[in-house]
Amino acid sequence: MAVLSGCLLVVVGVLGVMSDPPAPRIQLRLAGDKRKHYEGRVEVLYNNEWGTVCDDDFDMSAAHVVCRELGYLGAVSWSPSAKFGKGEGRIWLDNVHCTGRETSLADCPSNGLGVSDCRHSEDVGVVCTQKRIPGFQFISSTSNDVETLDVRVEDVRIRATYSQRKRVPITEGFVELKDGGKWRQICDEDWNMMNSRVVCGMYGFPGVKGFNTRAYKLLSQRRKKNYWGYSVNCTGNEAHLSSCRMGKAVKLVGNSTCVKGMPVVVSCVPGRAFAPTHSAGFRKAYRPEQPLVRLRGGANVGEGRVEVLKNGVWGTVCDDNWDLRAATVVCRELGFGSAKEALTGARMGQGMGLVHMNEVECSGFEKSVTECFFNKEALGCSHEEDAAVRCNVPAMGFHNRLRLAGGRNPYEGRVEVLNERNGSLVWGTVCSESWGIMEAMVVCRQLGLGFASHSFQETWYWPGDVSADGVVMSGVRCSGTEMSLSQCLHHGKHVSCPKGGGRFAAGVSCSHTAPDLVLNAEVVEHTTYLEDRPMYALQCAHEENCLSSTANAADHASYRRLLRFSSQIHNNGQSDFRPRAGQNSWIWHECHRHYHSMEVFTHYDLLSLNGTKVAEGHKASFCLEDTECDEGIQKRYACANFGQQGITVGCWDTYRHDIDCQWIDITDIKPGNYIFQVVINPNYEVAESDYTNNIMRCKCRYDGHRIWTYNCHIGGSRSSDMDEFTGILTNQLQRR
């Protein structure tokens, strides 16, 4: 027994020696070339030294552990091979194996801290969810060097004073952080304007201004305070407070905390489109104020493909090196706050024409992205690499005054608005008279639901709230750029809707993507010519109204003079262009032996120099199909055999100059100088992300025998287009 006892004692001693040591204490941060503030290269602080994590054996379980340790709900994805740039210093962790249940990356088995055979070309990165863990509390597990850590809190807000809370947007108030489930103030002893700049940017404001310190000091003395335990240290070019570094620790000593200061206050300067104003109607509609940069193709205010003006011509920006810092410069320049996201890979659709900028590098303090360093050579860049942005915009509360009711999903339904009637706010419907796609676009934008896919003038199949059946808004006419339906022209308090609401109330369906048709102006310019053709060879075209009205009385043996050209119509958007009408309502044309899915797809017109139409526009009835596509994209639509019609994203439909109706009948035109105009989807029958590029104009000289066509360009492609293309910008084209 004695021997056995001795053996047992030895075994217990050995087991005690072999028990796992406690996990080392580390801190994490996301660094590198970020395009969102919640993504980046994973960096580890250990022994007061920052290092990286190798991608060997890394997986989604490990990514979840990283994101939760940083205060996010989880991970969306992870990236190997230094996607967010190569780090520096030690590679602290390699061959990490997590189950996903660990509270810290240090708890996951690995080769051991500092044991790695990797290079920084293998640094791992993660993309976390935007949502934070409710009740998340920042706890520093390292006693030293807290000032190298990023700010990690559950939420940030600007808390307005009682007198300011009814203002829209809220631009001024106390800055509060939510940590450990409680809102806390920040001591302003080490606060500076760079910190204020970042907070204002997060809330959609481009600038910072001073405020009445004395008033806030008096107010704070009457309030109970609960200070956060750290100060904040921003450089001013961060897109989000979570990218700022922690400042020094603040001693929390009850009422004696921050005795020399007071809670931090910020006062932000809104962009012109969001400034509090009493003006109404079209004047309040969102329009870019800066002439050098613009956003195109975005569904919502403050997002889109970045385009810059160079030598009077608009062009795109290549996404090489495109990051949050450059995107934030664009956003502030346009009157928004900092960037929520720097988008790459033509996520907001492809542009046309030139790529003006490549490899953009900004400090973050430039007044315009055109002041940033960039490579003027865009070799190797195509429009598949067009850069885009999503900006922080002020909370205007527009979505609280509008709703969709009765739809099968949240993206469709009868439009119901909150309006004042007899001194109280009531929900009601919108009169559908003159209701179209432009009005629907504004509704979808106001609700943050993307683009309109359809507008409806009858909604009997969408039963809304019976108490909201009454019409409270009528005569609505939108330009399409407004941020809310109330900014559109309408009848005001004097509602007039002869057919009433109920089944005739306005409705919409929304979509996060939309097509974008663009005509290739160069193809038109290079293919125009004149042909004299006898009437007996134009019978089919005459039946389809492709000739001017004088052809009705023309002799069968007479000739018509036709201005012929080819057109190549590209879909540069994010979804396929499909005709609104279903196959059962398509019209069979016996002469041309095919179905027409859209009776009015394009207008062809010849105008005098003052804009008067001199040759009747051909209201083209076309069959839509994919003629050619970019490399790697399959054709989906063909007219033959009653096939599906449309134009796929990345494809184009070509109408050769030698097919019927691909012309303007200029038989009755006198020699002179003219403007040749083509408009695609002129009645806005199908929703698109951008209508300004649906129009093309060329200059023409006709001497009675020959015609010269030159200087063809798309609407919105040049700086002078605000004057030249007034038709489509002011809705003077036929709309319905």
PDB file of C-alpha atoms in Angstrom, residues 374-490:
ATOM      1  CA  PHE A 374      -2.981  59.919 -58.265  1.00  0.00           C
ATOM      2  CA  ASN A 375      -1.544  58.161 -61.281  1.00  0.00           C
ATOM      3  CA  LYS A 376      -2.614  59.978 -64.437  1.00  0.00           C
ATOM      4  CA  GLU A 377      -2.007  56.841 -66.469  1.00  0.00           C
ATOM      5  CA  ALA A 378      -4.995  54.525 -66.247  1.00  0.00           C
ATOM      6  CA  LEU A 379      -3.324  51.699 -68.173  1.00  0.00           C
ATOM      7  CA  GLY A 380      -5.002  48.383 -67.455  1.00  0.00           C
ATOM      8  CA  CYS A 381      -8.044  50.030 -65.867  1.00  0.00           C
ATOM      9  CA  SER A 382     -11.435  49.309 -67.363  1.00  0.00           C
ATOM     10  CA  HIS A 383     -14.896  50.397 -66.285  1.00  0.00           C
ATOM     11  CA  GLU A 384     -15.227  47.052 -64.514  1.00  0.00           C
ATOM     12  CA  GLU A 385     -12.967  48.680 -61.890  1.00  0.00           C
ATOM     13  CA  ASP A 386     -14.928  51.910 -61.398  1.00  0.00           C
ATOM     14  CA  ALA A 387     -14.724  53.147 -57.796  1.00  0.00           C
ATOM     15  CA  ALA A 388     -17.812  54.145 -55.806  1.00  0.00           C
ATOM     16  CA  VAL A 389     -18.734  55.369 -52.311  1.00  0.00           C
ATOM     17  CA  ARG A 390     -21.429  55.159 -49.657  1.00  0.00           C
ATOM     18  CA  CYS A 391     -21.414  58.256 -47.463  1.00  0.00           C
ATOM     19  CA  ASN A 392     -22.814  58.958 -44.026  1.00  0.00           C
ATOM     20  CA  VAL A 393     -25.801  61.296 -44.419  1.00  0.00           C
ATOM     21  CA  PRO A 394     -27.710  63.158 -41.677  1.00  0.00           C
ATOM     22  CA  ALA A 395     -30.745  61.527 -40.092  1.00  0.00           C
ATOM     23  CA  MET A 396     -33.586  63.576 -41.565  1.00  0.00           C
ATOM     24  CA  GLY A 397     -36.400  61.323 -40.346  1.00  0.00           C
ATOM     25  CA  PHE A 398     -37.985  61.188 -43.805  1.00  0.00           C
ATOM     26  CA  HIS A 399     -38.745  57.461 -43.497  1.00  0.00           C
ATOM     27  CA  ASN A 400     -41.029  58.144 -40.525  1.00  0.00           C
ATOM     28  CA  ARG A 401     -43.500  60.123 -42.661  1.00  0.00           C
ATOM     29  CA  LEU A 402     -44.062  57.503 -45.349  1.00  0.00           C
ATOM     30  CA  ARG A 403     -44.923  53.794 -45.471  1.00  0.00           C
ATOM     31  CA  LEU A 404     -45.913  51.034 -47.873  1.00  0.00           C
ATOM     32  CA  ALA A 405     -49.018  49.045 -46.970  1.00  0.00           C
ATOM     33  CA  GLY A 406     -50.583  45.794 -48.162  1.00  0.00           C
ATOM     34  CA  GLY A 407     -47.673  44.493 -50.237  1.00  0.00           C
ATOM     35  CA  ARG A 408     -46.481  40.892 -50.324  1.00  0.00           C
ATOM     36  CA  ASN A 409     -43.081  42.025 -49.016  1.00  0.00           C
ATOM     37  CA  PRO A 410     -41.567  45.187 -47.478  1.00  0.00           C
ATOM     38  CA  TYR A 411     -40.465  46.426 -50.924  1.00  0.00           C
ATOM     39  CA  GLU A 412     -43.932  46.985 -52.401  1.00  0.00           C
ATOM     40  CA  GLY A 413     -47.325  48.352 -51.497  1.00  0.00           C
ATOM     41  CA  ARG A 414     -49.750  51.243 -51.478  1.00  0.00           C
ATOM     42  CA  VAL A 415     -48.039  54.543 -50.653  1.00  0.00           C
ATOM     43  CA  GLU A 416     -49.304  56.092 -47.411  1.00  0.00           C
ATOM     44  CA  VAL A 417     -48.050  59.440 -46.124  1.00  0.00           C
ATOM     45  CA  LEU A 418     -48.318  61.193 -42.774  1.00  0.00           C
ATOM     46  CA  ASN A 419     -49.864  64.614 -43.350  1.00  0.00           C
ATOM     47  CA  GLU A 420     -51.387  67.316 -41.217  1.00  0.00           C
ATOM     48  CA  ARG A 421     -55.178  67.524 -41.402  1.00  0.00           C
ATOM     49  CA  ASN A 422     -57.231  69.830 -39.147  1.00  0.00           C
ATOM     50  CA  GLY A 423     -54.342  70.348 -36.778  1.00  0.00           C
ATOM     51  CA  SER A 424     -53.420  66.682 -36.313  1.00  0.00           C
ATOM     52  CA  LEU A 425     -51.187  64.214 -38.155  1.00  0.00           C
ATOM     53  CA  VAL A 426     -53.066  61.503 -40.058  1.00  0.00           C
ATOM     54  CA  TRP A 427     -52.062  58.713 -42.436  1.00  0.00           C
ATOM     55  CA  GLY A 428     -53.576  58.812 -45.904  1.00  0.00           C
ATOM     56  CA  THR A 429     -53.040  57.816 -49.523  1.00  0.00           C
ATOM     57  CA  VAL A 430     -51.613  59.623 -52.565  1.00  0.00           C
ATOM     58  CA  CYS A 431     -53.728  60.372 -55.624  1.00  0.00           C
ATOM     59  CA  SER A 432     -52.445  58.266 -58.540  1.00  0.00           C
ATOM     60  CA  GLU A 433     -53.328  60.802 -61.232  1.00  0.00           C
ATOM     61  CA  SER A 434     -50.047  61.565 -63.132  1.00  0.00           C
ATOM     62  CA  TRP A 435     -48.233  59.125 -60.798  1.00  0.00           C
ATOM     63  CA  GLY A 436     -45.200  57.626 -62.551  1.00  0.00           C
ATOM     64  CA  ILE A 437     -41.743  56.155 -62.166  1.00  0.00           C
ATOM     65  CA  MET A 438     -40.108  59.462 -61.111  1.00  0.00           C
ATOM     66  CA  GLU A 439     -42.478  59.804 -58.174  1.00  0.00           C
ATOM     67  CA  ALA A 440     -41.964  56.131 -57.297  1.00  0.00           C
ATOM     68  CA  MET A 441     -38.176  56.672 -57.342  1.00  0.00           C
ATOM     69  CA  VAL A 442     -38.505  59.346 -54.659  1.00  0.00           C
ATOM     70  CA  VAL A 443     -40.684  57.094 -52.475  1.00  0.00           C
ATOM     71  CA  CYS A 444     -38.191  54.214 -52.623  1.00  0.00           C
ATOM     72  CA  ARG A 445     -35.294  56.577 -51.893  1.00  0.00           C
ATOM     73  CA  GLN A 446     -37.135  58.145 -48.943  1.00  0.00           C
ATOM     74  CA  LEU A 447     -37.692  54.706 -47.419  1.00  0.00           C
ATOM     75  CA  GLY A 448     -34.121  53.546 -48.119  1.00  0.00           C
ATOM     76  CA  LEU A 449     -35.408  50.719 -50.328  1.00  0.00           C
ATOM     77  CA  GLY A 450     -33.285  51.468 -53.399  1.00  0.00           C
ATOM     78  CA  PHE A 451     -34.700  52.214 -56.844  1.00  0.00           C
ATOM     79  CA  ALA A 452     -38.300  52.010 -57.991  1.00  0.00           C
ATOM     80  CA  SER A 453     -38.923  49.020 -60.227  1.00  0.00           C
ATOM     81  CA  HIS A 454     -42.573  49.898 -60.995  1.00  0.00           C
ATOM     82  CA  SER A 455     -45.149  52.581 -60.303  1.00  0.00           C
ATOM     83  CA  PHE A 456     -48.836  51.701 -59.960  1.00  0.00           C
ATOM     84  CA  GLN A 457     -51.956  53.791 -60.510  1.00  0.00           C
ATOM     85  CA  GLU A 458     -54.265  51.073 -59.180  1.00  0.00           C
ATOM     86  CA  THR A 459     -53.662  49.290 -55.884  1.00  0.00           C
ATOM     87  CA  TRP A 460     -56.947  47.474 -55.141  1.00  0.00           C
ATOM     88  CA  TYR A 461     -54.956  44.234 -54.764  1.00  0.00           C
ATOM     89  CA  TRP A 462     -52.935  45.762 -51.863  1.00  0.00           C
ATOM     90  CA  PRO A 463     -55.344  46.271 -48.965  1.00  0.00           C
ATOM     91  CA  GLY A 464     -53.910  49.015 -46.791  1.00  0.00           C
ATOM     92  CA  ASP A 465     -55.076  50.395 -43.470  1.00  0.00           C
ATOM     93  CA  VAL A 466     -58.802  51.255 -43.853  1.00  0.00           C
ATOM     94  CA  SER A 467     -58.321  54.328 -41.658  1.00  0.00           C
ATOM     95  CA  ALA A 468     -55.737  55.580 -44.183  1.00  0.00           C
ATOM     96  CA  ASP A 469     -57.960  55.292 -47.305  1.00  0.00           C
ATOM     97  CA  GLY A 470     -58.509  59.046 -47.593  1.00  0.00           C
ATOM     98  CA  VAL A 471     -56.404  60.994 -50.095  1.00  0.00           C
ATOM     99  CA  VAL A 472     -54.108  63.469 -48.320  1.00  0.00           C
ATOM    100  CA  MET A 473     -51.744  64.300 -51.198  1.00  0.00           C
ATOM    101  CA  SER A 474     -52.436  65.005 -54.871  1.00  0.00           C
ATOM    102  CA  GLY A 475     -50.891  66.547 -57.955  1.00  0.00           C
ATOM    103  CA  VAL A 476     -47.489  65.068 -57.163  1.00  0.00           C
ATOM    104  CA  ARG A 477     -44.788  65.826 -59.735  1.00  0.00           C
ATOM    105  CA  CYS A 478     -41.175  64.932 -58.962  1.00  0.00           C
ATOM    106  CA  SER A 479     -37.960  65.644 -60.817  1.00  0.00           C
ATOM    107  CA  GLY A 480     -36.574  62.374 -59.443  1.00  0.00           C
ATOM    108  CA  THR A 481     -33.785  63.951 -57.359  1.00  0.00           C
ATOM    109  CA  GLU A 482     -35.815  64.834 -54.258  1.00  0.00           C
ATOM    110  CA  MET A 483     -35.047  63.235 -50.890  1.00  0.00           C
ATOM    111  CA  SER A 484     -38.705  63.049 -49.851  1.00  0.00           C
ATOM    112  CA  LEU A 485     -42.117  63.114 -51.501  1.00  0.00           C
ATOM    113  CA  SER A 486     -43.005  66.326 -49.652  1.00  0.00           C
ATOM    114  CA  GLN A 487     -40.233  68.104 -51.583  1.00  0.00           C
ATOM    115  CA  CYS A 488     -41.938  67.340 -54.913  1.00  0.00           C
ATOM    116  CA  LEU A 489     -44.434  69.759 -56.410  1.00  0.00           C
ATOM    117  CA  HIS A 490     -47.942  68.919 -55.177  1.00  0.00           C
TER     118      HIS A 490
END
